[in-house]
């Protein structure tokens, strides 16, 4: 006969079934002799990532020395001038892409003045690789174990992997050779199953309709939900009284191993030269430009002789920032610095007694309108 269930028996408490920790308690894992070598060469424990170690890459020699550059050909490069016709066509194209903008104003407004300025955008990309080790586990399914008895685990930076295409970010995980250990599951203590928290192993719970009274209050007939038994099959375990351990999937044992996590990241530094026109800087940072200069190598050098001094200073500042940020945390695989010309035109126009402006930026003639005179609410009909 089933035992009497208290009011709490009908409450399914699965809080203790939360996601298992990344690794079992430290006392379950003896220190791997082969893992000692992984702490050599500057490994440090990350305070924000318990159980993880970041491994500093070996120092590498700098690339080729900087060569003097001749900028005369670059200075002769010019982007096409924006004419009044081009300015009107750009505005009409922009207006037609907006559902609530009328095109009459774009066609009728009078262009009074065109102010054109060419900006320089400097961009530095640094493609780097960092490596982190961490303990992880998976259910042990009786396959062969690549443990310390098979050899010494290699240093993390000695493990050869396929590098993704340059400047394309990616994250991959690999099992460190000879680092595997088989242990009893720390969640179910090697049983493969654990008692259901919904029914405490009974397989049945109090009927939620009649609360175990077999009849509903003030009704002579027996409860239809439980057929008058006062009990219902536990929905949490389907009446079995126990559940398969979610950690070991019922296998009773876990295969613990050191996992190598490799992250390829592309760090970006951008700078746009100053201008006197009132166009938002975030638009210019994303604008399409015309390539003026490109330098790509394992390590690039600051531009110290570019005619526009603020670009030279930006180059020096960007390379110094990336060097300081990545020097002790990652291995730099490739760097690329570019200078692009960004055309910017302020169009001052007159329409219905008012003077206003809009901006054309980028080689693809994007438009930023300060206050377009013919705007309508969504859903309104223009007559």
Short mmCIF file of C-alpha atoms in Angstrom, two decimals:
data_model
loop_
_atom_site.label_atom_id
_atom_site.label_comp_id
_atom_site.label_asym_id
_atom_site.label_seq_id
_atom_site.Cartn_x
_atom_site.Cartn_y
_atom_site.Cartn_z
CA UNK A 1 0.00 0.00 0.00
CA UNK A 2 1.31 3.42 -0.90
CA UNK A 3 2.34 5.70 1.88
CA UNK A 4 0.26 8.80 2.59
CA UNK A 5 1.51 11.84 0.72
CA UNK A 6 1.73 15.31 2.25
CA UNK A 7 0.66 18.51 0.55
CA UNK A 8 4.20 19.06 -0.69
CA UNK A 9 4.18 15.75 -2.60
CA UNK A 10 2.23 17.25 -5.47
CA UNK A 11 4.86 19.97 -5.99
CA UNK A 12 7.49 19.01 -8.54
CA UNK A 13 10.83 20.33 -7.33
CA UNK A 14 13.51 19.87 -9.96
CA UNK A 15 15.81 22.60 -8.73
CA UNK A 16 18.51 20.10 -7.83
CA UNK A 17 18.52 18.90 -11.44
CA UNK A 18 20.10 22.13 -12.64
CA UNK A 19 22.96 21.99 -15.10
CA UNK A 20 25.90 20.06 -13.70
CA UNK A 21 29.16 21.87 -12.96
CA UNK A 22 31.86 21.96 -15.60
CA UNK A 23 33.90 19.47 -13.58
CA UNK A 24 33.33 17.32 -10.47
CA UNK A 25 34.77 18.30 -7.09
CA UNK A 26 38.52 18.69 -7.27
CA UNK A 27 39.14 15.87 -4.81
CA UNK A 28 37.76 13.37 -7.34
CA UNK A 29 40.51 14.08 -9.81
CA UNK A 30 44.08 13.26 -8.99
CA UNK A 31 46.62 15.64 -10.48
CA UNK A 32 47.73 14.39 -13.87
CA UNK A 33 51.51 14.02 -14.14
CA UNK A 34 51.16 14.89 -17.81
CA UNK A 35 49.16 18.01 -16.92
CA UNK A 36 51.97 19.51 -14.86
CA UNK A 37 53.78 20.56 -18.02
CA UNK A 38 50.76 22.58 -19.08
CA UNK A 39 51.40 25.02 -16.23
CA UNK A 40 54.87 25.74 -17.54
CA UNK A 41 55.46 28.64 -19.86
CA UNK A 42 53.21 31.15 -18.14
CA UNK A 43 49.85 29.49 -17.54
CA UNK A 44 47.63 31.50 -15.23
CA UNK A 45 44.28 30.80 -13.65
CA UNK A 46 41.56 33.13 -14.88
CA UNK A 47 39.64 34.50 -11.86
CA UNK A 48 36.52 35.00 -13.97
CA UNK A 49 36.67 31.45 -15.37
CA UNK A 50 37.14 28.98 -12.50
CA UNK A 51 38.74 25.75 -13.63
CA UNK A 52 40.16 27.31 -16.78
CA UNK A 53 43.75 28.17 -17.56
CA UNK A 54 44.92 30.61 -20.19
CA UNK A 55 48.27 29.77 -21.77
CA UNK A 56 50.46 32.58 -22.96
CA UNK A 57 51.92 32.00 -26.42
CA UNK A 58 55.67 31.80 -27.00
CA UNK A 59 57.30 35.06 -28.02
CA UNK A 60 58.00 35.43 -31.70
CA UNK A 61 60.46 37.58 -33.59
CA UNK A 62 59.25 40.77 -35.24
CA UNK A 63 58.74 40.89 -38.99
CA UNK A 64 60.67 42.80 -41.60
CA UNK A 65 61.85 46.33 -40.81
CA UNK A 66 59.77 49.24 -41.97
CA UNK A 67 60.51 50.49 -45.45
CA UNK A 68 60.19 54.16 -46.47
CA UNK A 69 57.05 54.91 -48.45
CA UNK A 70 56.40 57.41 -51.19
CA UNK A 71 52.97 59.01 -50.82
CA UNK A 72 53.05 61.23 -53.92
CA UNK A 73 50.98 58.80 -56.02
CA UNK A 74 48.45 58.45 -53.22
CA UNK A 75 48.01 62.20 -52.89
CA UNK A 76 47.18 62.46 -56.58
CA UNK A 77 44.27 60.08 -56.10
CA UNK A 78 40.92 61.85 -56.14
CA UNK A 79 37.33 60.68 -55.83
CA UNK A 80 34.73 61.92 -58.40
CA UNK A 81 33.14 65.29 -57.69
CA UNK A 82 29.45 65.26 -56.75
CA UNK A 83 27.50 67.42 -59.20
CA UNK A 84 24.05 68.93 -58.69
CA UNK A 85 22.55 66.19 -60.86
CA UNK A 86 24.24 63.44 -58.82
CA UNK A 87 23.11 65.10 -55.58
CA UNK A 88 19.46 65.18 -56.67
CA UNK A 89 19.54 61.58 -57.93
CA UNK A 90 21.02 60.40 -54.63
CA UNK A 91 18.25 62.15 -52.68
CA UNK A 92 15.50 60.75 -54.94
CA UNK A 93 16.89 57.23 -54.52
CA UNK A 94 16.94 57.70 -50.75
CA UNK A 95 13.38 59.10 -50.64
CA UNK A 96 12.02 56.27 -52.81
CA UNK A 97 13.39 53.75 -50.31
CA UNK A 98 11.29 55.32 -47.53
CA UNK A 99 7.61 54.47 -47.38
CA UNK A 100 6.65 57.72 -45.63
CA UNK A 101 8.70 60.19 -47.69
CA UNK A 102 7.20 62.03 -50.64
CA UNK A 103 9.32 62.47 -53.79
CA UNK A 104 7.84 65.82 -54.88
CA UNK A 105 10.10 67.83 -52.59
CA UNK A 106 13.21 65.98 -53.79
CA UNK A 107 12.35 66.86 -57.36
CA UNK A 108 11.35 70.49 -56.76
CA UNK A 109 13.84 71.75 -54.19
CA UNK A 110 16.47 74.23 -55.33
CA UNK A 111 20.08 73.25 -54.64
CA UNK A 112 21.96 76.36 -53.56
CA UNK A 113 25.42 75.10 -52.58
CA UNK A 114 27.55 71.94 -52.58
CA UNK A 115 30.36 71.62 -50.02
CA UNK A 116 32.55 68.62 -50.69
CA UNK A 117 35.25 67.23 -48.45
CA UNK A 118 37.27 64.03 -48.72
CA UNK A 119 37.99 62.24 -45.45
CA UNK A 120 40.51 59.55 -44.65
CA UNK A 121 39.48 56.47 -42.69
CA UNK A 122 42.27 54.44 -41.09
CA UNK A 123 41.51 50.85 -40.12
CA UNK A 124 43.72 48.34 -38.31
CA UNK A 125 42.77 44.66 -38.05
CA UNK A 126 44.71 42.26 -35.85
CA UNK A 127 43.89 38.56 -36.24
CA UNK A 128 44.97 36.64 -33.15
CA UNK A 129 44.72 33.20 -31.60
CA UNK A 130 44.29 32.46 -27.90
CA UNK A 131 44.13 29.10 -26.13
CA UNK A 132 42.37 28.09 -22.93
CA UNK A 133 42.29 24.71 -21.18
CA UNK A 134 39.42 23.43 -19.07
CA UNK A 135 38.24 20.20 -17.51
CA UNK A 136 35.11 18.76 -19.08
CA UNK A 137 33.38 15.40 -19.18
CA UNK A 138 31.00 13.20 -21.10
CA UNK A 139 29.22 9.88 -20.38
CA UNK A 140 31.64 6.96 -20.51
CA UNK A 141 30.40 4.46 -23.09
CA UNK A 142 33.02 1.73 -22.65
CA UNK A 143 35.28 2.99 -25.44
CA UNK A 144 39.06 3.08 -25.14
CA UNK A 145 40.53 5.66 -22.76
CA UNK A 146 43.40 7.87 -23.94
CA UNK A 147 44.91 8.41 -20.49
CA UNK A 148 48.33 9.29 -19.05
CA UNK A 149 49.49 5.69 -19.47
CA UNK A 150 49.64 6.31 -23.21
CA UNK A 151 52.07 9.17 -22.99
CA UNK A 152 52.61 12.74 -21.89
CA UNK A 153 50.11 15.38 -22.87
CA UNK A 154 51.61 17.97 -25.24
CA UNK A 155 51.86 21.64 -24.37
CA UNK A 156 48.78 23.49 -25.56
CA UNK A 157 50.71 25.64 -28.04
CA UNK A 158 52.37 22.51 -29.45
CA UNK A 159 49.04 21.04 -30.58
CA UNK A 160 48.75 21.61 -34.33
CA UNK A 161 45.36 22.65 -35.67
CA UNK A 162 44.02 24.03 -38.92
CA UNK A 163 43.84 27.82 -38.77
CA UNK A 164 40.69 29.38 -40.32
CA UNK A 165 41.03 31.95 -43.13
CA UNK A 166 42.72 35.12 -41.94
CA UNK A 167 40.49 37.74 -40.28
CA UNK A 168 37.56 35.29 -39.94
CA UNK A 169 36.64 34.71 -36.31
CA UNK A 170 36.03 31.18 -35.06
CA UNK A 171 36.07 29.03 -31.89
CA UNK A 172 36.95 25.34 -31.82
CA UNK A 173 37.35 22.74 -29.10
CA UNK A 174 39.74 19.78 -29.03
CA UNK A 175 40.45 16.98 -26.58
CA UNK A 176 44.01 17.13 -25.27
CA UNK A 177 45.75 13.79 -25.97
CA UNK A 178 46.52 11.50 -23.00
CA UNK A 179 44.44 13.53 -20.52
CA UNK A 180 41.42 11.23 -20.04
CA UNK A 181 40.26 9.74 -16.72
CA UNK A 182 37.23 7.56 -15.97
CA UNK A 183 35.39 8.35 -12.74
CA UNK A 184 32.13 7.40 -11.08
CA UNK A 185 29.39 9.93 -11.91
CA UNK A 186 29.42 12.59 -9.20
CA UNK A 187 25.74 13.43 -9.76
CA UNK A 188 24.14 10.01 -9.23
CA UNK A 189 27.10 8.45 -7.36
CA UNK A 190 27.43 5.71 -9.93
CA UNK A 191 23.83 4.50 -9.88
CA UNK A 192 22.80 5.79 -13.29
CA UNK A 193 19.43 6.87 -11.92
CA UNK A 194 18.10 8.92 -9.03
CA UNK A 195 14.84 9.15 -7.11
CA UNK A 196 12.19 11.31 -8.73
CA UNK A 197 11.66 14.55 -6.85
CA UNK A 198 8.03 14.75 -7.93
CA UNK A 199 6.83 11.58 -6.24
CA UNK A 200 9.83 10.81 -3.98
CA UNK A 201 10.17 7.41 -5.63
CA UNK A 202 6.56 6.30 -5.16
CA UNK A 203 5.56 6.67 -8.80
CA UNK A 204 2.23 8.15 -7.74
CA UNK A 205 1.22 11.59 -6.49
CA UNK A 206 -1.88 12.98 -4.83
CA UNK A 207 -4.65 13.72 -7.31
CA UNK A 208 -4.68 17.48 -7.94
CA UNK A 209 -8.45 17.45 -8.57
CA UNK A 210 -9.71 15.86 -5.35
CA UNK A 211 -6.54 16.39 -3.27
CA UNK A 212 -6.52 12.68 -2.39
CA UNK A 213 -10.07 12.64 -0.97
CA UNK A 214 -11.29 10.41 -3.84
CA UNK A 215 -14.31 12.69 -4.20
CA UNK A 216 -14.49 16.36 -5.01
CA UNK A 217 -15.86 18.68 -2.35
CA UNK A 218 -19.69 18.67 -2.03
CA UNK A 219 -20.02 16.08 -4.80
CA UNK A 220 -21.23 12.54 -4.03
CA UNK A 221 -19.68 10.91 -7.06
CA UNK A 222 -16.08 9.74 -7.10
CA UNK A 223 -13.39 11.88 -8.71
CA UNK A 224 -13.25 11.26 -12.43
CA UNK A 225 -9.61 12.33 -12.79
CA UNK A 226 -8.25 9.61 -10.53
CA UNK A 227 -11.22 7.19 -10.80
CA UNK A 228 -11.74 7.46 -7.08
CA UNK A 229 -8.25 6.29 -6.08
CA UNK A 230 -7.05 9.65 -4.83
CA UNK A 231 -3.74 9.10 -6.68
CA UNK A 232 -2.40 9.93 -10.11
CA UNK A 233 0.63 8.64 -11.96
CA UNK A 234 3.59 11.00 -11.53
CA UNK A 235 4.06 12.97 -14.73
CA UNK A 236 7.68 13.79 -13.91
CA UNK A 237 8.92 10.19 -14.07
CA UNK A 238 5.92 8.60 -15.87
CA UNK A 239 5.24 6.47 -12.81
CA UNK A 240 8.68 4.82 -12.65
CA UNK A 241 9.68 6.49 -9.38
CA UNK A 242 13.12 7.35 -10.68
CA UNK A 243 14.77 9.19 -13.54
CA UNK A 244 17.80 8.54 -15.71
CA UNK A 245 20.74 10.63 -14.58
CA UNK A 246 21.04 13.56 -16.97
CA UNK A 247 24.78 13.87 -16.32
CA UNK A 248 25.96 10.37 -17.20
CA UNK A 249 22.89 9.43 -19.30
CA UNK A 250 22.53 6.26 -17.23
CA UNK A 251 26.08 5.06 -17.96
CA UNK A 252 27.10 5.40 -14.25
CA UNK A 253 30.60 6.63 -15.17
CA UNK A 254 32.04 9.77 -16.73
CA UNK A 255 35.03 10.28 -18.97
CA UNK A 256 36.87 13.39 -17.77
CA UNK A 257 39.44 15.02 -20.02
CA UNK A 258 41.21 18.33 -20.60
CA UNK A 259 39.62 20.31 -23.38
CA UNK A 260 41.54 22.81 -25.46
CA UNK A 261 39.47 25.83 -26.49
CA UNK A 262 40.99 27.86 -29.32
CA UNK A 263 39.55 31.28 -30.14
CA UNK A 264 40.47 33.20 -33.26
CA UNK A 265 39.50 36.85 -32.94
CA UNK A 266 39.75 39.84 -35.24
CA UNK A 267 40.40 43.01 -33.24
CA UNK A 268 39.45 46.24 -34.99
CA UNK A 269 40.67 49.82 -34.58
CA UNK A 270 39.15 52.60 -36.70
CA UNK A 271 39.69 56.31 -37.02
CA UNK A 272 38.08 58.86 -39.35
CA UNK A 273 39.85 62.16 -39.97
CA UNK A 274 38.17 65.30 -38.70
CA UNK A 275 35.86 67.36 -40.88
CA UNK A 276 33.94 70.61 -40.64
CA UNK A 277 30.60 69.23 -41.86
CA UNK A 278 27.89 68.18 -39.43
CA UNK A 279 27.45 64.55 -40.54
CA UNK A 280 27.22 61.87 -37.80
CA UNK A 281 30.53 60.10 -37.25
CA UNK A 282 28.93 56.64 -36.89
CA UNK A 283 27.69 56.90 -40.49
CA UNK A 284 31.15 57.77 -41.78
CA UNK A 285 32.68 54.86 -39.88
CA UNK A 286 30.46 52.46 -41.86
CA UNK A 287 30.58 54.31 -45.17
CA UNK A 288 31.91 52.63 -48.28
CA UNK A 289 35.23 54.14 -49.29
CA UNK A 290 37.83 53.92 -52.01
CA UNK A 291 41.01 52.11 -51.08
CA UNK A 292 44.06 54.36 -50.92
CA UNK A 293 46.59 52.20 -49.10
CA UNK A 294 46.84 48.62 -47.81
CA UNK A 295 49.57 46.96 -45.75
CA UNK A 296 49.21 43.34 -44.61
CA UNK A 297 51.81 41.23 -42.84
CA UNK A 298 52.43 39.17 -39.74
CA UNK A 299 53.25 42.45 -38.01
CA UNK A 300 52.64 45.88 -39.52
CA UNK A 301 54.47 49.05 -38.55
CA UNK A 302 52.98 52.46 -37.72
CA UNK A 303 52.63 55.02 -40.48
CA UNK A 304 54.97 57.80 -39.45
CA UNK A 305 55.20 59.84 -42.64
CA UNK A 306 51.64 60.03 -43.97
CA UNK A 307 50.90 63.61 -45.13
CA UNK A 308 47.83 63.83 -42.88
CA UNK A 309 49.35 63.83 -39.39
CA UNK A 310 46.22 62.69 -37.57
CA UNK A 311 46.22 59.48 -39.64
CA UNK A 312 49.86 58.80 -38.71
CA UNK A 313 49.03 59.36 -35.04
CA UNK A 314 45.99 57.07 -35.31
CA UNK A 315 48.15 54.34 -36.83
CA UNK A 316 50.66 54.59 -34.01
CA UNK A 317 47.91 54.64 -31.40
CA UNK A 318 46.02 51.67 -32.87
CA UNK A 319 49.07 49.44 -33.18
CA UNK A 320 50.16 50.31 -29.64
CA UNK A 321 46.71 49.51 -28.26
CA UNK A 322 46.51 46.13 -29.99
CA UNK A 323 50.03 45.28 -28.92
CA UNK A 324 49.31 46.10 -25.27
CA UNK A 325 46.01 44.23 -25.27
CA UNK A 326 47.10 41.06 -27.03
CA UNK A 327 50.79 40.70 -26.18
CA UNK A 328 50.27 38.57 -23.06
CA UNK A 329 46.99 36.89 -24.03
CA UNK A 330 47.16 35.80 -27.63
CA UNK A 331 49.39 35.03 -30.58
CA UNK A 332 49.12 37.55 -33.40
CA UNK A 333 48.79 35.69 -36.70
CA UNK A 334 48.26 38.56 -39.12
CA UNK A 335 47.73 42.31 -39.20
CA UNK A 336 46.23 44.52 -41.87
CA UNK A 337 46.06 48.31 -41.99
CA UNK A 338 44.25 50.28 -44.66
CA UNK A 339 43.49 53.88 -45.55
CA UNK A 340 40.31 54.66 -47.44
CA UNK A 341 39.04 57.89 -48.96
CA UNK A 342 35.48 58.73 -47.87
CA UNK A 343 33.78 61.43 -49.96
CA UNK A 344 31.40 63.67 -48.01
CA UNK A 345 29.19 66.37 -49.53
CA UNK A 346 26.94 68.83 -47.75
CA UNK A 347 24.02 69.86 -49.98
CA UNK A 348 22.35 73.11 -48.98
CA UNK A 349 18.93 73.55 -50.57
CA UNK A 350 15.88 75.85 -50.56
CA UNK A 351 12.29 74.56 -50.52
CA UNK A 352 9.05 76.46 -49.82
CA UNK A 353 10.77 79.38 -48.15
CA UNK A 354 13.05 77.30 -45.92
CA UNK A 355 16.74 76.48 -46.21
CA UNK A 356 18.02 73.12 -45.02
CA UNK A 357 20.78 70.57 -45.69
CA UNK A 358 21.36 66.90 -46.39
CA UNK A 359 24.57 64.91 -46.71
CA UNK A 360 25.87 62.50 -49.31
CA UNK A 361 28.59 60.20 -48.04
CA UNK A 362 30.56 57.20 -49.29
CA UNK A 363 31.38 56.10 -52.81
CA UNK A 364 27.91 54.55 -53.10
CA UNK A 365 26.25 57.95 -52.42
CA UNK A 366 24.37 57.18 -49.21
CA UNK A 367 22.18 60.03 -47.92
CA UNK A 368 21.60 61.46 -44.46
CA UNK A 369 18.73 63.96 -44.29
CA UNK A 370 18.57 66.34 -41.34
CA UNK A 371 14.91 67.34 -41.73
CA UNK A 372 13.22 66.23 -44.93
CA UNK A 373 10.28 68.57 -45.69
CA UNK A 374 7.83 65.97 -47.06
CA UNK A 375 7.30 63.27 -44.43
CA UNK A 376 4.07 61.40 -43.68
CA UNK A 377 2.86 59.05 -40.95
CA UNK A 378 2.72 55.34 -41.73
CA UNK A 379 -0.71 54.37 -43.01
CA UNK A 380 -1.59 57.89 -44.27
CA UNK A 381 -2.73 58.35 -47.83
CA UNK A 382 -1.03 61.04 -49.88
CA UNK A 383 -3.58 62.82 -52.08
#
